Amino acid sequence: MGKNKRKKRSKKAADKPSAAKSDAPAKPQAKKSSGSLADKLRARLAGGRFRSLNEALYTNSGGENFRRFQAEPELAEAYHRGFREQARGWPRNPLDDVIAQLQALPSRAVVADMGCGDARLAAELGKRHDVRSFDLVATAPGVIACNIERTPLKNGECDVVVFCLALMGPSLWRFVGEAFRVLKPGGLLKVVEVRSRFEDASIDEFVAGCRSAGFDLVKPYDASNRMFVAFDFQKSSRRPSKTDPAFAFRACVYK
């Protein structure tokens, strides 16, 4: 009798639905594939806009780019967002090297960061040096919006001028001329450029052009980074040539 009762109770228990097998309708699962596709499309659109803006910056003069970005300041944020995305794939960010080198200079040097972007150089060195940041649009505190062919800096005011991936477009030698104007005698011009931009002309031709513009190479250029080439020039006592050098960079095309 006792065994039969236990069997009946076991059977009844077995007939009850378990908590794991609920009759409630299952909640619809989010479609991960559609979200992933939307993200990819947004990234593709953003990348396309960045490449379009990049092409314009490398094609138009400094004055033309300044007028356009001032009329549509949202373009600057779109460009910088795309630039940051590109930088994530670099083996080493060349600005890291520039910052480390400037840390070694005597304190309170006056540094002009031309084409400063997010003004990271000022953010990291502002306590040690007097960093002046210039770009087409002021997208960070302390940035002065201007055409860097002609900044508001005084003649001979700076100890260092930095162009880190900023020598864009046909205004190249006007930018270099502005560096000559604002640097003190013997001042330092630091240039970093994408290696592929030298495919139409040699690195030595660029160095010769800078010499014509009044600058001497301080030490051999650094090509240890497989993507970039870095230069340190010193402002000489020579007068720059009145004729722009023939050297021109190839436009930098991001994929």
mmCIF file of N, CA and C in Angstrom, residues 174-234:
data_model
loop_
_atom_site.group_PDB
_atom_site.id
_atom_site.type_symbol
_atom_site.label_atom_id
_atom_site.label_comp_id
_atom_site.label_asym_id
_atom_site.label_seq_id
_atom_site.Cartn_x
_atom_site.Cartn_y
_atom_site.Cartn_z
ATOM 1 N N ARG A 174 53.438 77.879 -47.947
ATOM 2 C CA ARG A 174 52.975 79.028 -47.158
ATOM 3 C C ARG A 174 52.932 78.664 -45.679
ATOM 4 N N PHE A 175 52.555 77.427 -45.381
ATOM 5 C CA PHE A 175 52.572 76.955 -43.995
ATOM 6 C C PHE A 175 53.998 76.961 -43.444
ATOM 7 N N VAL A 176 54.932 76.456 -44.242
ATOM 8 C CA VAL A 176 56.330 76.427 -43.819
ATOM 9 C C VAL A 176 56.861 77.851 -43.659
ATOM 10 N N GLY A 177 56.447 78.740 -44.554
ATOM 11 C CA GLY A 177 56.848 80.143 -44.445
ATOM 12 C C GLY A 177 56.326 80.792 -43.180
ATOM 13 N N GLU A 178 55.124 80.416 -42.774
ATOM 14 C CA GLU A 178 54.562 80.949 -41.530
ATOM 15 C C GLU A 178 55.361 80.448 -40.333
ATOM 16 N N ALA A 179 55.814 79.187 -40.405
ATOM 17 C CA ALA A 179 56.665 78.660 -39.330
ATOM 18 C C ALA A 179 57.955 79.472 -39.227
ATOM 19 N N PHE A 180 58.535 79.814 -40.367
ATOM 20 C CA PHE A 180 59.768 80.618 -40.365
ATOM 21 C C PHE A 180 59.515 81.980 -39.720
ATOM 22 N N ARG A 181 58.372 82.566 -40.027
ATOM 23 C CA ARG A 181 58.054 83.898 -39.494
ATOM 24 C C ARG A 181 57.927 83.887 -37.976
ATOM 25 N N VAL A 182 57.248 82.901 -37.425
ATOM 26 C CA VAL A 182 56.915 82.937 -35.993
ATOM 27 C C VAL A 182 57.998 82.323 -35.106
ATOM 28 N N LEU A 183 58.956 81.592 -35.713
ATOM 29 C CA LEU A 183 60.013 80.981 -34.904
ATOM 30 C C LEU A 183 61.107 81.994 -34.545
ATOM 31 N N LYS A 184 61.669 81.790 -33.360
ATOM 32 C CA LYS A 184 62.843 82.556 -32.969
ATOM 33 C C LYS A 184 64.043 82.095 -33.799
ATOM 34 N N PRO A 185 65.100 82.881 -33.909
ATOM 35 C CA PRO A 185 66.315 82.405 -34.582
ATOM 36 C C PRO A 185 66.804 81.111 -33.925
ATOM 37 N N GLY A 186 67.048 80.108 -34.730
ATOM 38 C CA GLY A 186 67.465 78.818 -34.189
ATOM 39 C C GLY A 186 66.316 77.972 -33.671
ATOM 40 N N GLY A 187 65.091 78.433 -33.862
ATOM 41 C CA GLY A 187 63.923 77.688 -33.383
ATOM 42 C C GLY A 187 63.745 76.370 -34.117
ATOM 43 N N LEU A 188 62.948 75.478 -33.513
ATOM 44 C CA LEU A 188 62.793 74.104 -34.000
ATOM 45 C C LEU A 188 61.467 73.925 -34.750
ATOM 46 N N LEU A 189 61.548 73.370 -35.946
ATOM 47 C CA LEU A 189 60.369 73.002 -36.727
ATOM 48 C C LEU A 189 60.289 71.477 -36.776
ATOM 49 N N LYS A 190 59.208 70.922 -36.213
ATOM 50 C CA LYS A 190 59.013 69.477 -36.212
ATOM 51 C C LYS A 190 57.913 69.124 -37.217
ATOM 52 N N VAL A 191 58.240 68.237 -38.136
ATOM 53 C CA VAL A 191 57.291 67.819 -39.172
ATOM 54 C C VAL A 191 57.172 66.297 -39.148
ATOM 55 N N VAL A 192 55.942 65.810 -39.166
ATOM 56 C CA VAL A 192 55.693 64.375 -39.332
ATOM 57 C C VAL A 192 54.729 64.220 -40.494
ATOM 58 N N GLU A 193 55.072 63.337 -41.441
ATOM 59 C CA GLU A 193 54.182 63.109 -42.573
ATOM 60 C C GLU A 193 54.066 61.621 -42.901
ATOM 61 N N VAL A 194 52.979 61.292 -43.589
ATOM 62 C CA VAL A 194 52.728 59.918 -44.005
ATOM 63 C C VAL A 194 53.756 59.523 -45.065
ATOM 64 N N ARG A 195 54.335 58.356 -44.902
ATOM 65 C CA ARG A 195 55.403 57.902 -45.797
ATOM 66 C C ARG A 195 54.940 57.855 -47.257
ATOM 67 N N SER A 196 53.700 57.434 -47.497
ATOM 68 C CA SER A 196 53.208 57.283 -48.871
ATOM 69 C C SER A 196 53.130 58.612 -49.616
ATOM 70 N N ARG A 197 53.151 59.741 -48.893
ATOM 71 C CA ARG A 197 53.082 61.040 -49.546
ATOM 72 C C ARG A 197 54.372 61.391 -50.282
ATOM 73 N N PHE A 198 55.421 60.617 -50.068
ATOM 74 C CA PHE A 198 56.700 60.855 -50.740
ATOM 75 C C PHE A 198 56.871 59.988 -51.980
ATOM 76 N N GLU A 199 55.818 59.354 -52.452
ATOM 77 C CA GLU A 199 55.949 58.440 -53.583
ATOM 78 C C GLU A 199 56.164 59.167 -54.908
ATOM 79 N N ASP A 200 55.680 60.411 -55.014
ATOM 80 C CA ASP A 200 55.862 61.169 -56.255
ATOM 81 C C ASP A 200 57.169 61.962 -56.263
ATOM 82 N N ALA A 201 57.762 62.140 -55.111
ATOM 83 C CA ALA A 201 59.025 62.877 -55.003
ATOM 84 C C ALA A 201 59.764 62.347 -53.779
ATOM 85 N N SER A 202 61.067 62.450 -53.788
ATOM 86 C CA SER A 202 61.848 61.833 -52.723
ATOM 87 C C SER A 202 61.845 62.663 -51.445
ATOM 88 N N ILE A 203 62.180 62.003 -50.360
ATOM 89 C CA ILE A 203 62.312 62.685 -49.073
ATOM 90 C C ILE A 203 63.398 63.754 -49.163
ATOM 91 N N ASP A 204 64.468 63.448 -49.885
ATOM 92 C CA ASP A 204 65.562 64.418 -50.021
ATOM 93 C C ASP A 204 65.108 65.698 -50.724
ATOM 94 N N GLU A 205 64.153 65.566 -51.642
ATOM 95 C CA GLU A 205 63.617 66.759 -52.321
ATOM 96 C C GLU A 205 62.837 67.628 -51.347
ATOM 97 N N PHE A 206 62.128 66.999 -50.420
ATOM 98 C CA PHE A 206 61.411 67.762 -49.393
ATOM 99 C C PHE A 206 62.400 68.488 -48.489
ATOM 100 N N VAL A 207 63.449 67.792 -48.084
ATOM 101 C CA VAL A 207 64.477 68.413 -47.242
ATOM 102 C C VAL A 207 65.114 69.600 -47.966
ATOM 103 N N ALA A 208 65.379 69.437 -49.264
ATOM 104 C CA ALA A 208 65.948 70.534 -50.062
ATOM 105 C C ALA A 208 64.975 71.705 -50.137
ATOM 106 N N GLY A 209 63.680 71.409 -50.254
ATOM 107 C CA GLY A 209 62.679 72.462 -50.282
ATOM 108 C C GLY A 209 62.651 73.242 -48.978
ATOM 109 N N CYS A 210 62.745 72.531 -47.860
ATOM 110 C CA CYS A 210 62.755 73.197 -46.557
ATOM 111 C C CYS A 210 64.020 74.045 -46.391
ATOM 112 N N ARG A 211 65.124 73.573 -46.949
ATOM 113 C CA ARG A 211 66.358 74.365 -46.894
ATOM 114 C C ARG A 211 66.182 75.667 -47.682
ATOM 115 N N SER A 212 65.526 75.575 -48.827
ATOM 116 C CA SER A 212 65.237 76.770 -49.617
ATOM 117 C C SER A 212 64.327 77.727 -48.850
ATOM 118 N N ALA A 213 63.476 77.157 -47.975
ATOM 119 C CA ALA A 213 62.543 77.968 -47.186
ATOM 120 C C ALA A 213 63.177 78.492 -45.900
ATOM 121 N N GLY A 214 64.485 78.212 -45.720
ATOM 122 C CA GLY A 214 65.190 78.793 -44.582
ATOM 123 C C GLY A 214 65.450 77.855 -43.423
ATOM 124 N N PHE A 215 65.290 76.547 -43.635
ATOM 125 C CA PHE A 215 65.458 75.577 -42.547
ATOM 126 C C PHE A 215 66.551 74.565 -42.866
ATOM 127 N N ASP A 216 67.300 74.195 -41.831
ATOM 128 C CA ASP A 216 68.327 73.166 -41.946
ATOM 129 C C ASP A 216 67.908 71.937 -41.142
ATOM 130 N N LEU A 217 68.173 70.765 -41.698
ATOM 131 C CA LEU A 217 67.872 69.526 -40.997
ATOM 132 C C LEU A 217 68.831 69.389 -39.811
ATOM 133 N N VAL A 218 68.274 69.200 -38.614
ATOM 134 C CA VAL A 218 69.076 69.129 -37.397
ATOM 135 C C VAL A 218 69.792 67.787 -37.280
ATOM 136 N N LYS A 219 69.094 66.726 -37.658
ATOM 137 C CA LYS A 219 69.629 65.362 -37.567
ATOM 138 C C LYS A 219 68.983 64.539 -38.674
ATOM 139 N N PRO A 220 69.489 63.354 -38.962
ATOM 140 C CA PRO A 220 68.859 62.532 -40.007
ATOM 141 C C PRO A 220 67.383 62.300 -39.702
ATOM 142 N N TYR A 221 66.565 62.351 -40.745
ATOM 143 C CA TYR A 221 65.126 62.135 -40.526
ATOM 144 C C TYR A 221 64.878 60.715 -40.021
ATOM 145 N N ASP A 222 63.778 60.540 -39.329
ATOM 146 C CA ASP A 222 63.449 59.268 -38.685
ATOM 147 C C ASP A 222 62.363 58.555 -39.491
ATOM 148 N N ALA A 223 62.724 57.442 -40.096
ATOM 149 C CA ALA A 223 61.771 56.638 -40.869
ATOM 150 C C ALA A 223 61.560 55.272 -40.223
ATOM 151 N N SER A 224 61.760 55.194 -38.889
ATOM 152 C CA SER A 224 61.635 53.914 -38.190
ATOM 153 C C SER A 224 60.191 53.446 -38.097
ATOM 154 N N ASN A 225 59.244 54.378 -38.128
ATOM 155 C CA ASN A 225 57.825 54.023 -38.145
ATOM 156 C C ASN A 225 57.462 53.669 -39.585
ATOM 157 N N ARG A 226 56.890 52.487 -39.807
ATOM 158 C CA ARG A 226 56.665 52.037 -41.185
ATOM 159 C C ARG A 226 55.620 52.872 -41.924
ATOM 160 N N MET A 227 54.865 53.712 -41.206
ATOM 161 C CA MET A 227 53.828 54.515 -41.849
ATOM 162 C C MET A 227 54.180 55.997 -41.967
ATOM 163 N N PHE A 228 55.129 56.473 -41.143
ATOM 164 C CA PHE A 228 55.380 57.912 -41.064
ATOM 165 C C PHE A 228 56.873 58.222 -41.116
ATOM 166 N N VAL A 229 57.173 59.469 -41.509
ATOM 167 C CA VAL A 229 58.546 59.970 -41.501
ATOM 168 C C VAL A 229 58.555 61.255 -40.675
ATOM 169 N N ALA A 230 59.544 61.374 -39.780
ATOM 170 C CA ALA A 230 59.617 62.536 -38.884
ATOM 171 C C ALA A 230 60.885 63.335 -39.154
ATOM 172 N N PHE A 231 60.764 64.664 -39.092
ATOM 173 C CA PHE A 231 61.872 65.576 -39.379
ATOM 174 C C PHE A 231 62.008 66.608 -38.262
ATOM 175 N N ASP A 232 63.243 66.976 -37.949
ATOM 176 C CA ASP A 232 63.537 68.102 -37.069
ATOM 177 C C ASP A 232 64.379 69.100 -37.851
ATOM 178 N N PHE A 233 63.824 70.297 -38.052
ATOM 179 C CA PHE A 233 64.535 71.361 -38.760
ATOM 180 C C PHE A 233 64.811 72.511 -37.797
ATOM 181 N N GLN A 234 65.847 73.278 -38.114
ATOM 182 C CA GLN A 234 66.171 74.469 -37.328
ATOM 183 C C GLN A 234 66.101 75.692 -38.222
#
